[in-house]
Short mmCIF file of C-alpha atoms in Angstrom, two decimals:
data_model
loop_
_atom_site.label_atom_id
_atom_site.label_comp_id
_atom_site.label_asym_id
_atom_site.label_seq_id
_atom_site.Cartn_x
_atom_site.Cartn_y
_atom_site.Cartn_z
CA MET A 175 74.16 43.33 88.61
CA ILE A 176 72.74 45.83 91.09
CA ASP A 177 70.58 44.41 93.88
CA LEU A 178 67.34 46.38 93.75
CA GLN A 179 66.74 45.75 97.45
CA ARG A 180 69.87 47.63 98.50
CA ARG A 181 69.43 51.27 99.48
CA VAL A 182 71.73 54.28 99.92
CA ALA A 183 71.11 57.28 102.18
CA ILE A 184 72.87 60.55 101.38
CA ILE A 185 72.83 63.21 104.10
CA GLY A 186 72.90 66.70 102.60
CA ALA A 187 71.85 68.15 99.23
CA GLY A 188 74.81 70.47 98.84
CA VAL A 189 77.30 70.09 96.01
CA GLY A 190 78.81 66.94 97.54
CA GLY A 191 75.54 65.14 98.08
CA LEU A 192 74.20 66.07 94.65
CA SER A 193 77.46 64.99 92.99
CA GLN A 194 77.30 61.65 94.81
CA ALA A 195 73.71 61.13 93.66
CA ILE A 196 74.59 61.95 90.06
CA ALA A 197 77.47 59.47 90.20
CA LEU A 198 75.22 56.73 91.57
CA LYS A 199 72.91 57.19 88.60
CA THR A 200 75.46 57.69 85.85
CA LYS A 201 78.32 55.44 86.99
CA LEU A 202 76.47 52.57 88.65
CA GLY A 203 72.99 52.88 87.21
CA PHE A 204 71.71 52.86 90.79
CA HIS A 205 68.48 54.70 91.62
CA ASN A 206 67.37 53.42 95.03
CA PHE A 207 68.68 56.27 97.14
CA THR A 208 67.33 59.13 99.24
CA ILE A 209 68.95 62.49 99.88
CA PHE A 210 67.99 63.96 103.26
CA GLU A 211 68.12 67.77 103.22
CA LYS A 212 67.09 69.94 106.16
CA ALA A 213 66.59 73.04 103.96
CA SER A 214 63.83 73.58 101.42
CA GLU A 215 66.05 73.70 98.32
CA VAL A 216 69.35 72.35 97.06
CA GLY A 217 72.51 74.42 97.45
CA GLY A 218 73.09 77.31 99.83
CA VAL A 219 71.41 80.54 100.83
CA TRP A 220 74.29 82.59 102.26
CA ARG A 221 73.85 86.27 101.54
CA GLY A 222 76.51 87.85 99.33
CA CYS A 223 78.68 84.73 99.08
CA SER A 224 80.75 83.70 96.09
CA SER A 225 83.06 80.87 95.11
CA ASP A 226 86.53 81.27 96.61
CA VAL A 227 88.20 79.62 93.62
CA GLN A 228 87.61 80.23 89.92
CA ILE A 229 84.14 79.07 89.02
CA HIS A 230 85.27 76.74 86.23
CA TRP A 231 87.16 74.81 88.91
CA TYR A 232 84.03 74.78 91.07
CA SER A 233 81.91 73.03 88.43
CA LEU A 234 81.17 69.32 88.20
CA SER A 235 83.71 67.67 85.89
CA SER A 236 80.96 65.78 84.04
CA ASP A 237 78.90 68.93 83.48
CA LEU A 238 81.18 71.81 82.62
CA TYR A 239 79.34 75.08 81.98
CA PRO A 240 80.75 77.49 79.39
CA TYR A 241 78.54 80.49 80.19
CA TRP A 242 79.67 81.55 83.67
CA ASN A 243 79.52 85.35 83.86
CA LYS A 244 82.68 85.96 85.88
CA SER A 245 85.80 84.17 87.05
CA HIS A 246 84.19 83.72 90.51
CA GLY A 247 80.49 82.87 90.64
CA LEU A 248 78.00 84.47 93.02
CA GLN A 249 75.54 82.46 95.10
CA PRO A 250 72.44 82.89 92.89
CA GLU A 251 74.33 81.80 89.77
CA ILE A 252 75.98 78.85 91.54
CA GLN A 253 72.70 77.67 93.04
CA ALA A 254 70.94 77.97 89.68
CA TYR A 255 73.63 75.72 88.18
CA TRP A 256 73.01 73.02 90.79
CA ILE A 257 69.24 73.33 90.51
CA ASP A 258 69.58 72.79 86.76
CA LEU A 259 71.74 69.70 87.34
CA SER A 260 69.23 68.37 89.86
CA LYS A 261 66.53 68.68 87.22
CA LYS A 262 68.70 67.26 84.45
CA TYR A 263 69.44 64.10 86.45
CA ASN A 264 65.93 63.92 87.95
CA LEU A 265 67.18 64.14 91.53
CA TYR A 266 64.21 65.97 93.04
CA PRO A 267 62.09 62.80 93.46
CA HIS A 268 64.96 61.39 95.54
CA ILE A 269 65.26 64.40 97.90
CA ALA A 270 63.46 64.61 101.24
CA PHE A 271 63.46 68.38 101.85
CA ASN A 272 62.95 69.95 105.29
CA THR A 273 64.18 66.68 106.76
CA LYS A 274 67.01 66.52 109.27
CA VAL A 275 68.76 63.23 110.04
CA LEU A 276 68.99 62.73 113.79
CA SER A 277 70.71 59.35 113.94
CA ALA A 278 71.94 56.35 111.99
CA GLU A 279 72.55 53.09 113.89
CA TRP A 280 74.09 49.98 112.37
CA ASP A 281 72.34 46.62 112.77
CA ASP A 282 75.10 44.00 112.62
CA ALA A 283 72.69 41.11 112.15
CA LYS A 284 70.88 42.70 109.20
CA GLN A 285 73.95 44.58 107.89
CA GLN A 286 72.04 47.82 107.48
CA TYR A 287 71.47 51.19 109.14
CA ILE A 288 68.32 52.31 110.89
CA ILE A 289 67.95 56.01 110.16
CA VAL A 290 65.82 58.36 112.23
CA ALA A 291 64.96 61.71 110.64
CA GLU A 292 62.76 64.61 111.63
CA ASP A 293 60.53 66.88 109.58
CA VAL A 294 61.82 70.32 110.63
CA LEU A 295 58.44 71.93 109.95
CA SER A 296 56.13 69.51 111.78
CA GLY A 297 58.55 67.82 114.18
CA LYS A 298 57.33 64.41 112.99
CA ARG A 299 59.95 61.66 113.11
CA ILE A 300 60.33 58.98 110.49
CA SER A 301 62.46 55.82 110.37
CA SER A 302 64.00 54.13 107.35
CA VAL A 303 66.79 51.71 106.51
CA ALA A 304 69.86 51.97 104.30
CA HIS A 305 72.73 49.62 103.55
CA VAL A 306 75.11 52.49 102.82
CA VAL A 307 75.18 55.95 104.40
CA ILE A 308 77.12 58.80 102.81
CA SER A 309 77.57 61.94 104.88
CA ALA A 310 77.69 65.02 102.67
CA VAL A 311 77.30 67.60 105.43
CA GLY A 312 80.94 68.68 105.13
CA ASN A 313 82.89 70.71 107.69
CA LEU A 314 80.56 73.71 107.84
CA GLU A 315 77.22 72.19 108.84
CA ALA A 316 76.54 73.27 112.41
CA PRO A 317 76.56 77.08 112.88
CA ARG A 318 78.44 78.24 115.96
CA ILE A 319 76.66 80.75 118.19
CA PRO A 320 79.08 82.27 120.76
CA TYR A 321 77.18 81.26 123.89
CA GLU A 322 80.31 82.02 125.89
CA ILE A 323 79.33 85.69 125.58
CA PRO A 324 77.05 86.49 128.54
CA GLY A 325 73.51 87.45 127.60
CA VAL A 326 73.33 85.88 124.13
CA GLY A 327 69.82 84.65 124.87
CA LYS A 328 68.63 87.96 126.37
CA PHE A 329 68.61 90.06 123.21
CA GLN A 330 65.04 91.14 122.42
CA GLY A 331 65.67 92.12 118.81
CA VAL A 332 66.21 89.85 115.82
CA SER A 333 69.32 87.66 115.91
CA PHE A 334 70.54 84.85 113.67
CA HIS A 335 73.63 83.13 112.30
CA SER A 336 74.73 84.21 108.83
CA ALA A 337 74.27 80.64 107.58
CA GLN A 338 70.60 80.79 108.61
CA TRP A 339 69.74 84.13 107.02
CA PRO A 340 65.97 84.75 107.09
CA GLY A 341 64.84 85.38 103.55
CA SER A 342 62.12 87.79 104.61
CA ILE A 343 64.10 90.11 106.87
CA ASP A 344 64.11 93.82 105.99
CA LEU A 345 67.15 95.70 107.31
CA ARG A 346 66.18 99.15 106.08
CA ASN A 347 66.54 101.82 108.79
CA LYS A 348 67.87 99.19 111.22
CA ARG A 349 70.89 99.24 113.51
CA VAL A 350 72.78 96.03 112.72
CA ALA A 351 75.60 94.42 114.69
CA VAL A 352 77.77 91.92 112.84
CA ILE A 353 79.88 89.75 115.17
CA GLY A 354 82.81 88.23 113.29
CA ASN A 355 85.08 89.25 110.45
CA ALA A 356 86.33 86.11 108.73
CA SER A 357 85.09 84.56 105.49
CA SER A 358 81.35 84.94 106.14
CA GLY A 359 81.31 88.42 107.63
CA ALA A 360 83.67 89.87 105.05
CA GLN A 361 81.42 88.56 102.27
CA PHE A 362 78.06 89.91 103.39
CA VAL A 363 79.00 93.17 105.17
CA PRO A 364 79.41 95.00 101.81
CA SER A 365 75.89 94.07 100.68
CA VAL A 366 74.29 94.76 104.08
CA SER A 367 75.90 98.21 104.34
CA GLU A 368 75.08 99.15 100.75
CA ASP A 369 71.84 100.78 101.91
CA PRO A 370 72.87 104.00 103.70
CA SER A 371 69.83 103.73 105.99
CA VAL A 372 71.31 100.59 107.56
CA LYS A 373 73.76 101.42 110.36
CA VAL A 374 76.29 98.59 110.66
CA VAL A 375 78.85 97.94 113.38
CA ASN A 376 81.23 95.04 112.72
CA PHE A 377 82.77 93.63 115.92
CA ILE A 378 86.23 92.19 115.32
CA ARG A 379 88.06 90.09 117.90
CA THR A 380 90.94 88.95 115.67
CA PRO A 381 91.92 90.71 112.44
CA THR A 382 92.05 88.73 109.21
CA TRP A 383 94.51 88.53 106.36
CA PHE A 384 93.00 89.72 103.07
CA ASN A 385 94.16 89.38 99.51
CA SER A 386 92.87 90.56 96.17
CA ARG A 387 90.56 88.26 94.26
CA PRO A 388 88.94 90.30 91.48
CA HIS A 389 85.87 88.91 89.78
CA ILE A 390 86.91 89.15 86.13
CA PRO A 391 84.03 89.04 83.63
CA TYR A 392 84.20 86.47 80.85
CA SER A 393 83.75 88.03 77.43
CA ASP A 394 81.31 86.66 74.87
CA THR A 395 84.32 85.47 72.86
CA GLU A 396 85.68 83.50 75.81
CA LYS A 397 82.28 81.93 76.43
CA TRP A 398 82.06 80.96 72.76
CA ILE A 399 85.52 79.37 72.93
CA PHE A 400 84.56 77.41 76.05
CA ALA A 401 81.34 76.23 74.38
CA ASN A 402 82.72 75.36 70.94
CA ILE A 403 86.44 74.62 71.05
CA PRO A 404 87.11 71.03 72.18
CA LEU A 405 89.09 70.73 75.41
CA ALA A 406 89.18 74.52 75.93
CA MET A 407 87.37 74.34 79.28
CA ARG A 408 89.37 71.27 80.33
CA LEU A 409 92.64 73.07 79.67
CA HIS A 410 91.37 76.17 81.48
CA ARG A 411 90.48 74.04 84.52
CA ALA A 412 93.87 72.31 84.39
CA TRP A 413 95.63 75.68 84.45
CA ILE A 414 93.55 76.81 87.45
CA MET A 415 94.39 73.57 89.29
CA PHE A 416 98.12 73.99 88.57
CA TRP A 417 98.03 77.63 89.73
CA PHE A 418 96.48 76.68 93.09
CA ASP A 419 98.38 73.43 93.60
CA PHE A 420 101.90 74.59 92.72
CA PRO A 421 102.62 76.19 96.14
CA SER A 422 101.83 72.82 97.75
CA LEU A 423 104.25 71.07 95.41
CA VAL A 424 107.13 73.50 95.98
CA ARG A 425 107.45 75.09 99.43
CA PRO A 426 108.10 78.84 99.21
CA SER A 427 111.35 80.11 100.73
CA ASP A 428 111.39 82.19 103.90
CA LYS A 429 112.29 85.20 101.78
CA THR A 430 109.24 84.62 99.58
CA LEU A 431 106.98 84.21 102.62
CA LYS A 432 108.32 87.46 104.09
CA LYS A 433 107.66 89.33 100.86
CA ARG A 434 104.15 87.87 100.69
CA ARG A 435 103.40 89.04 104.22
CA GLU A 436 104.73 92.52 103.45
CA ALA A 437 102.66 92.69 100.27
CA MET A 438 99.48 91.60 102.06
CA THR A 439 100.11 94.13 104.83
CA LYS A 440 100.54 96.91 102.27
CA TYR A 441 97.39 95.80 100.46
CA ILE A 442 95.27 96.03 103.61
CA LEU A 443 96.71 99.39 104.67
CA ASP A 444 96.28 100.85 101.20
CA LYS A 445 92.60 99.87 101.18
CA ALA A 446 91.48 100.47 104.77
CA PRO A 447 90.85 103.90 106.35
CA SER A 448 93.84 105.18 108.31
CA ARG A 449 91.87 105.20 111.58
CA TYR A 450 91.90 101.39 111.52
CA HIS A 451 95.52 100.84 110.49
CA ASP A 452 96.84 99.95 113.93
CA ARG A 453 94.15 97.28 114.43
CA MET A 454 93.82 95.68 110.97
CA ILE A 455 97.06 93.68 110.67
CA PRO A 456 97.06 90.15 112.21
CA ASP A 457 99.89 89.08 114.50
CA TYR A 458 99.94 85.54 113.06
CA PRO A 459 101.48 84.54 109.71
CA PRO A 460 99.34 84.40 106.55
CA GLY A 461 97.97 80.92 105.93
CA CYS A 462 97.53 79.95 109.58
CA LYS A 463 93.87 80.86 109.26
CA ARG A 464 91.96 81.07 106.03
CA THR A 465 92.96 84.09 103.96
CA VAL A 466 89.85 86.04 103.01
CA ALA A 467 89.27 87.31 99.49
CA ASN A 468 88.56 91.02 99.53
CA ASN A 469 85.31 91.09 97.61
CA GLY A 470 84.75 94.71 98.55
CA PHE A 471 85.00 94.56 102.34
CA LEU A 472 88.10 96.74 102.70
CA ASP A 473 86.72 99.20 100.17
CA VAL A 474 83.38 99.73 101.95
CA LEU A 475 85.08 100.58 105.25
CA HIS A 476 84.97 104.18 104.04
CA ARG A 477 81.16 104.19 104.13
CA PRO A 478 79.80 106.52 106.82
CA ASN A 479 77.17 103.97 107.92
CA LEU A 480 79.78 101.23 108.63
CA THR A 481 81.99 101.14 111.72
CA LEU A 482 84.53 98.60 112.92
CA ASN A 483 84.69 97.94 116.67
CA PHE A 484 87.76 96.30 118.22
CA ASP A 485 86.85 96.92 121.88
CA GLY A 486 85.63 93.38 122.52
CA ILE A 487 82.18 92.33 123.73
CA ASN A 488 81.58 92.18 127.45
CA ASN A 489 77.96 91.04 127.25
CA ILE A 490 74.78 91.24 125.21
CA ALA A 491 71.86 93.14 126.73
CA GLU A 492 68.17 93.12 125.84
CA ASN A 493 68.53 96.03 123.45
CA GLY A 494 72.17 95.94 122.36
CA ILE A 495 75.79 95.12 123.09
CA ILE A 496 78.00 96.32 125.96
CA THR A 497 81.67 96.47 125.00
CA LYS A 498 84.60 95.72 127.31
CA THR A 499 85.16 99.47 127.62
CA GLY A 500 81.69 99.75 129.16
CA GLU A 501 80.04 101.43 126.20
CA MET A 502 76.42 100.46 125.48
CA LEU A 503 75.61 100.24 121.76
CA PRO A 504 71.91 99.80 120.88
CA PHE A 505 70.93 97.44 118.01
CA ASP A 506 67.81 96.14 116.31
CA VAL A 507 69.51 93.14 114.68
CA ILE A 508 72.52 90.96 115.57
CA VAL A 509 74.09 88.77 112.88
CA TYR A 510 76.51 86.11 114.09
CA ALA A 511 79.29 85.58 111.52
CA THR A 512 81.05 83.36 114.03
CA GLY A 513 81.80 80.30 111.93
CA PHE A 514 80.88 76.70 112.53
CA ILE A 515 81.37 73.91 115.03
CA GLY A 516 84.01 71.96 113.16
CA ASP A 517 85.23 69.53 115.82
CA ARG A 518 81.86 67.87 116.52
CA TYR A 519 80.07 65.53 114.14
CA PRO A 520 76.55 66.97 113.86
CA MET A 521 74.53 63.79 114.36
CA HIS A 522 74.60 60.46 116.17
CA VAL A 523 76.08 57.65 114.08
CA ARG A 524 76.67 54.28 115.75
CA GLY A 525 78.49 51.43 114.08
CA SER A 526 79.68 48.04 115.31
CA ASN A 527 80.41 47.25 118.97
CA GLY A 528 78.74 50.46 120.12
CA ALA A 529 81.33 52.66 118.37
CA THR A 530 80.23 56.13 117.30
CA VAL A 531 81.74 58.70 114.96
CA GLN A 532 81.94 61.32 117.71
CA GLY A 533 83.38 58.77 120.13
CA TYR A 534 86.15 58.02 117.65
CA TYR A 535 86.78 61.74 117.19
CA ASP A 536 87.00 62.24 120.96
CA ALA A 537 89.35 59.29 121.43
CA HIS A 538 91.75 60.72 118.86
CA GLY A 539 91.82 64.34 119.99
CA GLY A 540 89.47 65.66 117.31
CA PRO A 541 87.96 64.74 113.94
CA THR A 542 89.86 61.80 112.45
CA ALA A 543 89.23 59.48 109.53
CA TYR A 544 91.05 57.28 107.04
CA LEU A 545 91.78 59.43 103.98
CA GLY A 546 89.14 61.79 105.36
CA THR A 547 86.54 59.28 104.21
CA SER A 548 86.14 56.17 106.41
CA VAL A 549 85.95 55.65 110.19
CA PRO A 550 86.96 52.39 111.95
CA ASP A 551 84.06 50.31 113.34
CA ILE A 552 81.53 52.30 111.28
CA PRO A 553 80.64 49.93 108.38
CA ASN A 554 79.45 51.20 104.99
CA PHE A 555 79.65 54.80 106.19
CA TYR A 556 81.56 57.39 104.22
CA LEU A 557 82.34 61.08 104.73
CA LEU A 558 82.52 63.63 101.95
CA ALA A 559 84.73 66.58 102.92
CA GLY A 560 85.66 64.77 106.12
CA PRO A 561 88.60 65.51 108.44
CA ASN A 562 91.76 66.89 106.82
CA THR A 563 90.35 67.20 103.31
CA VAL A 564 90.41 70.96 102.72
CA THR A 565 92.91 72.12 100.10
CA PRO A 566 93.64 75.53 98.52
CA THR A 567 92.04 74.19 95.35
CA SER A 568 88.40 73.30 94.70
CA SER A 569 86.49 71.50 97.46
CA LEU A 570 84.29 70.05 94.71
CA PHE A 571 87.30 68.38 93.06
CA VAL A 572 88.29 66.91 96.43
CA GLU A 573 84.78 65.51 96.83
CA GLU A 574 84.70 64.17 93.27
CA VAL A 575 87.88 62.22 94.02
CA GLN A 576 86.25 60.86 97.18
CA ILE A 577 83.11 59.93 95.25
CA GLY A 578 85.14 57.88 92.78
CA TYR A 579 86.81 56.12 95.70
CA ILE A 580 83.49 55.50 97.48
CA LEU A 581 81.84 54.09 94.35
CA GLN A 582 84.49 51.39 94.16
CA LEU A 583 83.72 50.34 97.73
CA ILE A 584 79.94 50.43 97.55
CA GLU A 585 79.48 48.80 94.14
CA PRO A 586 80.06 45.26 95.53
CA VAL A 587 77.67 46.08 98.39
CA LEU A 588 74.95 47.34 96.07
CA SER A 589 75.34 44.29 93.82
CA GLY A 590 74.93 41.96 96.80
CA SER A 591 78.46 40.53 96.48
CA VAL A 592 79.54 42.02 99.83
CA SER A 593 77.52 42.92 102.92
CA SER A 594 79.83 45.61 104.28
CA PHE A 595 83.27 47.17 104.27
CA THR A 596 84.85 48.61 107.42
CA VAL A 597 88.20 50.35 107.47
CA LYS A 598 90.77 48.91 109.88
CA ALA A 599 92.16 50.91 112.79
CA SER A 600 95.86 50.36 112.06
CA PRO A 601 95.98 51.95 108.58
CA THR A 602 93.78 54.77 109.87
CA ASP A 603 96.23 55.42 112.71
CA ALA A 604 99.22 55.24 110.37
CA TYR A 605 97.68 57.65 107.87
CA ASN A 606 96.70 60.20 110.51
CA ALA A 607 100.09 59.98 112.23
CA LYS A 608 101.60 60.99 108.90
CA VAL A 609 99.08 63.84 108.51
CA GLN A 610 99.69 65.23 112.00
CA GLU A 611 103.46 64.94 111.70
CA ARG A 612 103.25 67.05 108.56
CA MET A 613 100.90 69.48 110.32
CA SER A 614 103.31 69.91 113.23
CA ARG A 615 105.79 71.51 110.81
CA SER A 616 103.24 73.71 109.08
CA VAL A 617 101.88 77.24 109.45
CA PHE A 618 98.58 75.83 110.75
CA VAL A 619 99.91 75.37 114.29
CA GLN A 620 101.02 79.00 114.65
CA CYS A 621 97.72 80.52 115.75
CA TYR A 622 94.41 79.96 117.53
CA SER A 623 92.00 78.61 114.94
CA TRP A 624 88.59 76.98 114.53
CA ALA A 625 90.41 74.40 112.38
CA ARG A 626 92.01 73.03 115.57
CA THR A 627 90.33 71.13 118.39
CA ASN A 628 89.34 73.71 121.01
CA GLY A 629 91.27 76.30 119.03
CA THR A 630 94.77 75.14 119.99
CA GLY A 631 94.75 71.34 119.67
CA LYS A 632 94.77 68.96 116.75
CA VAL A 633 94.58 70.48 113.26
CA PHE A 634 91.67 68.66 111.61
CA ILE A 635 90.68 70.74 108.57
CA PRO A 636 93.51 71.09 105.99
CA PHE A 637 95.04 68.39 103.80
CA PRO A 638 98.74 69.25 104.09
CA TRP A 639 99.91 68.09 100.67
CA ALA A 640 99.17 68.85 97.02
CA VAL A 641 95.74 67.88 95.73
CA THR A 642 97.45 65.76 93.06
CA LEU A 643 98.68 63.50 95.85
CA TRP A 644 95.11 63.37 97.18
CA TRP A 645 93.95 62.12 93.79
CA TRP A 646 96.77 59.56 93.66
CA TRP A 647 96.04 58.11 97.10
CA LEU A 648 92.30 57.81 96.45
CA ARG A 649 92.42 56.59 92.87
CA LYS A 650 91.82 52.99 94.06
CA PRO A 651 90.94 51.58 97.50
CA ASN A 652 93.51 49.37 99.20
CA GLN A 653 91.34 46.36 100.04
CA ASP A 654 93.90 45.18 102.63
CA HIS A 655 92.93 48.22 104.69
CA TYR A 656 89.29 47.11 104.94
CA VAL A 657 87.44 44.25 106.58
CA ALA A 658 84.82 42.78 104.24
CA VAL A 659 81.80 40.93 105.63
CA GLY A 660 79.77 38.50 103.51
CA ALA A 661 82.36 38.78 100.77
CA GLU A 662 83.03 35.15 99.91
CA LYS A 663 81.57 35.35 96.38
CA TRP A 664 83.26 38.67 95.77
CA VAL A 665 86.68 37.37 96.92
CA TRP A 666 86.42 34.30 94.69
CA ALA A 667 85.31 36.46 91.75
CA LYS A 668 88.37 38.69 92.27
CA ARG A 669 90.65 35.65 92.42
CA ARG A 670 89.14 34.17 89.26
CA LYS A 671 89.59 37.50 87.50
CA ALA A 672 93.22 37.70 88.65
CA VAL A 673 93.91 34.16 87.43
CA LYS A 674 92.17 34.88 84.11
CA ASN A 675 94.25 38.02 83.61
CA SER A 676 97.43 36.11 84.45
CA LEU A 677 96.56 33.39 81.94
CA LYS A 678 95.87 36.04 79.29
CA CYS A 679 99.28 37.62 79.91
CA ALA A 680 100.96 34.21 79.83
CA ALA A 681 99.23 33.36 76.54
CA VAL A 682 100.29 36.64 74.94
CA LEU A 683 103.90 36.16 76.09
CA THR A 684 103.90 32.58 74.76
CA LEU A 685 102.73 33.77 71.33
CA LEU A 686 105.23 36.64 71.25
CA TRP A 687 108.22 34.76 72.67
CA PRO A 688 109.55 33.44 69.32
CA TYR A 689 109.60 37.00 67.97
CA ILE A 690 111.11 38.41 71.20
CA SER A 691 113.84 35.77 71.39
CA GLY A 692 114.53 36.09 67.66
CA SER A 693 114.90 39.85 67.93
CA ALA A 694 117.31 39.47 70.85
CA GLN A 695 119.62 37.27 68.72
CA MET A 696 119.75 39.73 65.81
CA THR A 697 122.94 41.76 65.32
CA TRP A 698 122.47 45.40 64.54
CA TRP A 699 125.07 47.17 62.42
#
């Protein structure tokens, strides 16, 4: 029985937050929740972005969609899918748009959080309470502006981070600087430079490994099969999962890794103009940083209105950028494709005994959590896509596994059987020691990366095993790893259930014993 007085707060209306909300409704029949979203619509608004895994593996398992146009979906199609799901499950009445959560503080006496949020349009602050808080902001929530570059604030033109793209901006006949060349920059530079009147200079500090990821159209026949043949989409998804997960199950040999590096080098050099060949190949091994899918970036380097600049940025002036060679390049627009602040939790969350999420991160050398989901001394607080949860497979699958795990922990809280669950420090330490030991022997420590604290410290983004192991570890919470408060009724109910199940087994064995013992005495010829 769900306690109607209990309330859940979900921070973020991206795919994780929406999936969590759908699960609350469909799995628990729970409707007393609010999704806080700082944007004005669900999903994302990144220009030119697409899914980095096959789109059928980036769909909600409960709502497979047979009519995707291509193997990898583009942003408008993906967002339309999630808007449709939000309407289907009537999520919009639960979403507070243009609302940014500033803090969540736990009240031990009342066993609930006090949440302070701000209307991003008016600046008005509002307070509310929740018994459970689920953070669905992921790893890529806070855009990183490179303030270490002198003069960032002096530029008099238009400047913005690629994750905060102004919908109304017109780049025609503009001189555009793009700072950064990893996943974001490589995705939107082709669309920005498509108009020959836009003069684009892409500043690259560190070259990136690229591979081929063609967007293969689905035929009408394939769509019909997905829509009408039972299990066709499930089997297709299973094949995609196996394809991505197999390298994590079986480590490639050094010979295989060498051949892969040679093939990726050849691929880049075959695509890029010869004038860039001596600057385009990274000096770190593939896999240390995220490999970028070439969705046209290498091909458009031949455009006359697009230039790559490897000189480095000395400072930003009022009307442009001065390189480290002393050259002054004038610009009307600067787009920062400089990634995100991954090693800082983007809001203040305080749990028991004055503990905070960021304080725990700092004390452990960077983002740290139990199974990427729970933080010691922070009761009834759960992270979707938390530390060390990124796999080569679908981030949505990872989050769906977490959601199933979280539901098992919050159901007793929402029913009133338990006040709170808090993960213990010792299993959290043991789990993360195992993660970091594995990381120390991986490719992830062989380069400077945003996935490491301060670029060279603790690796806090990847999950270093196969995603099948992730599913196995999170299939059921280990209650011995949590402290339960106000759980007396729940504990007794669990004991009664265990005793009842034992008695059922004993009764069945008693009834079957004459047949079992008789069979054992038979002689077979």
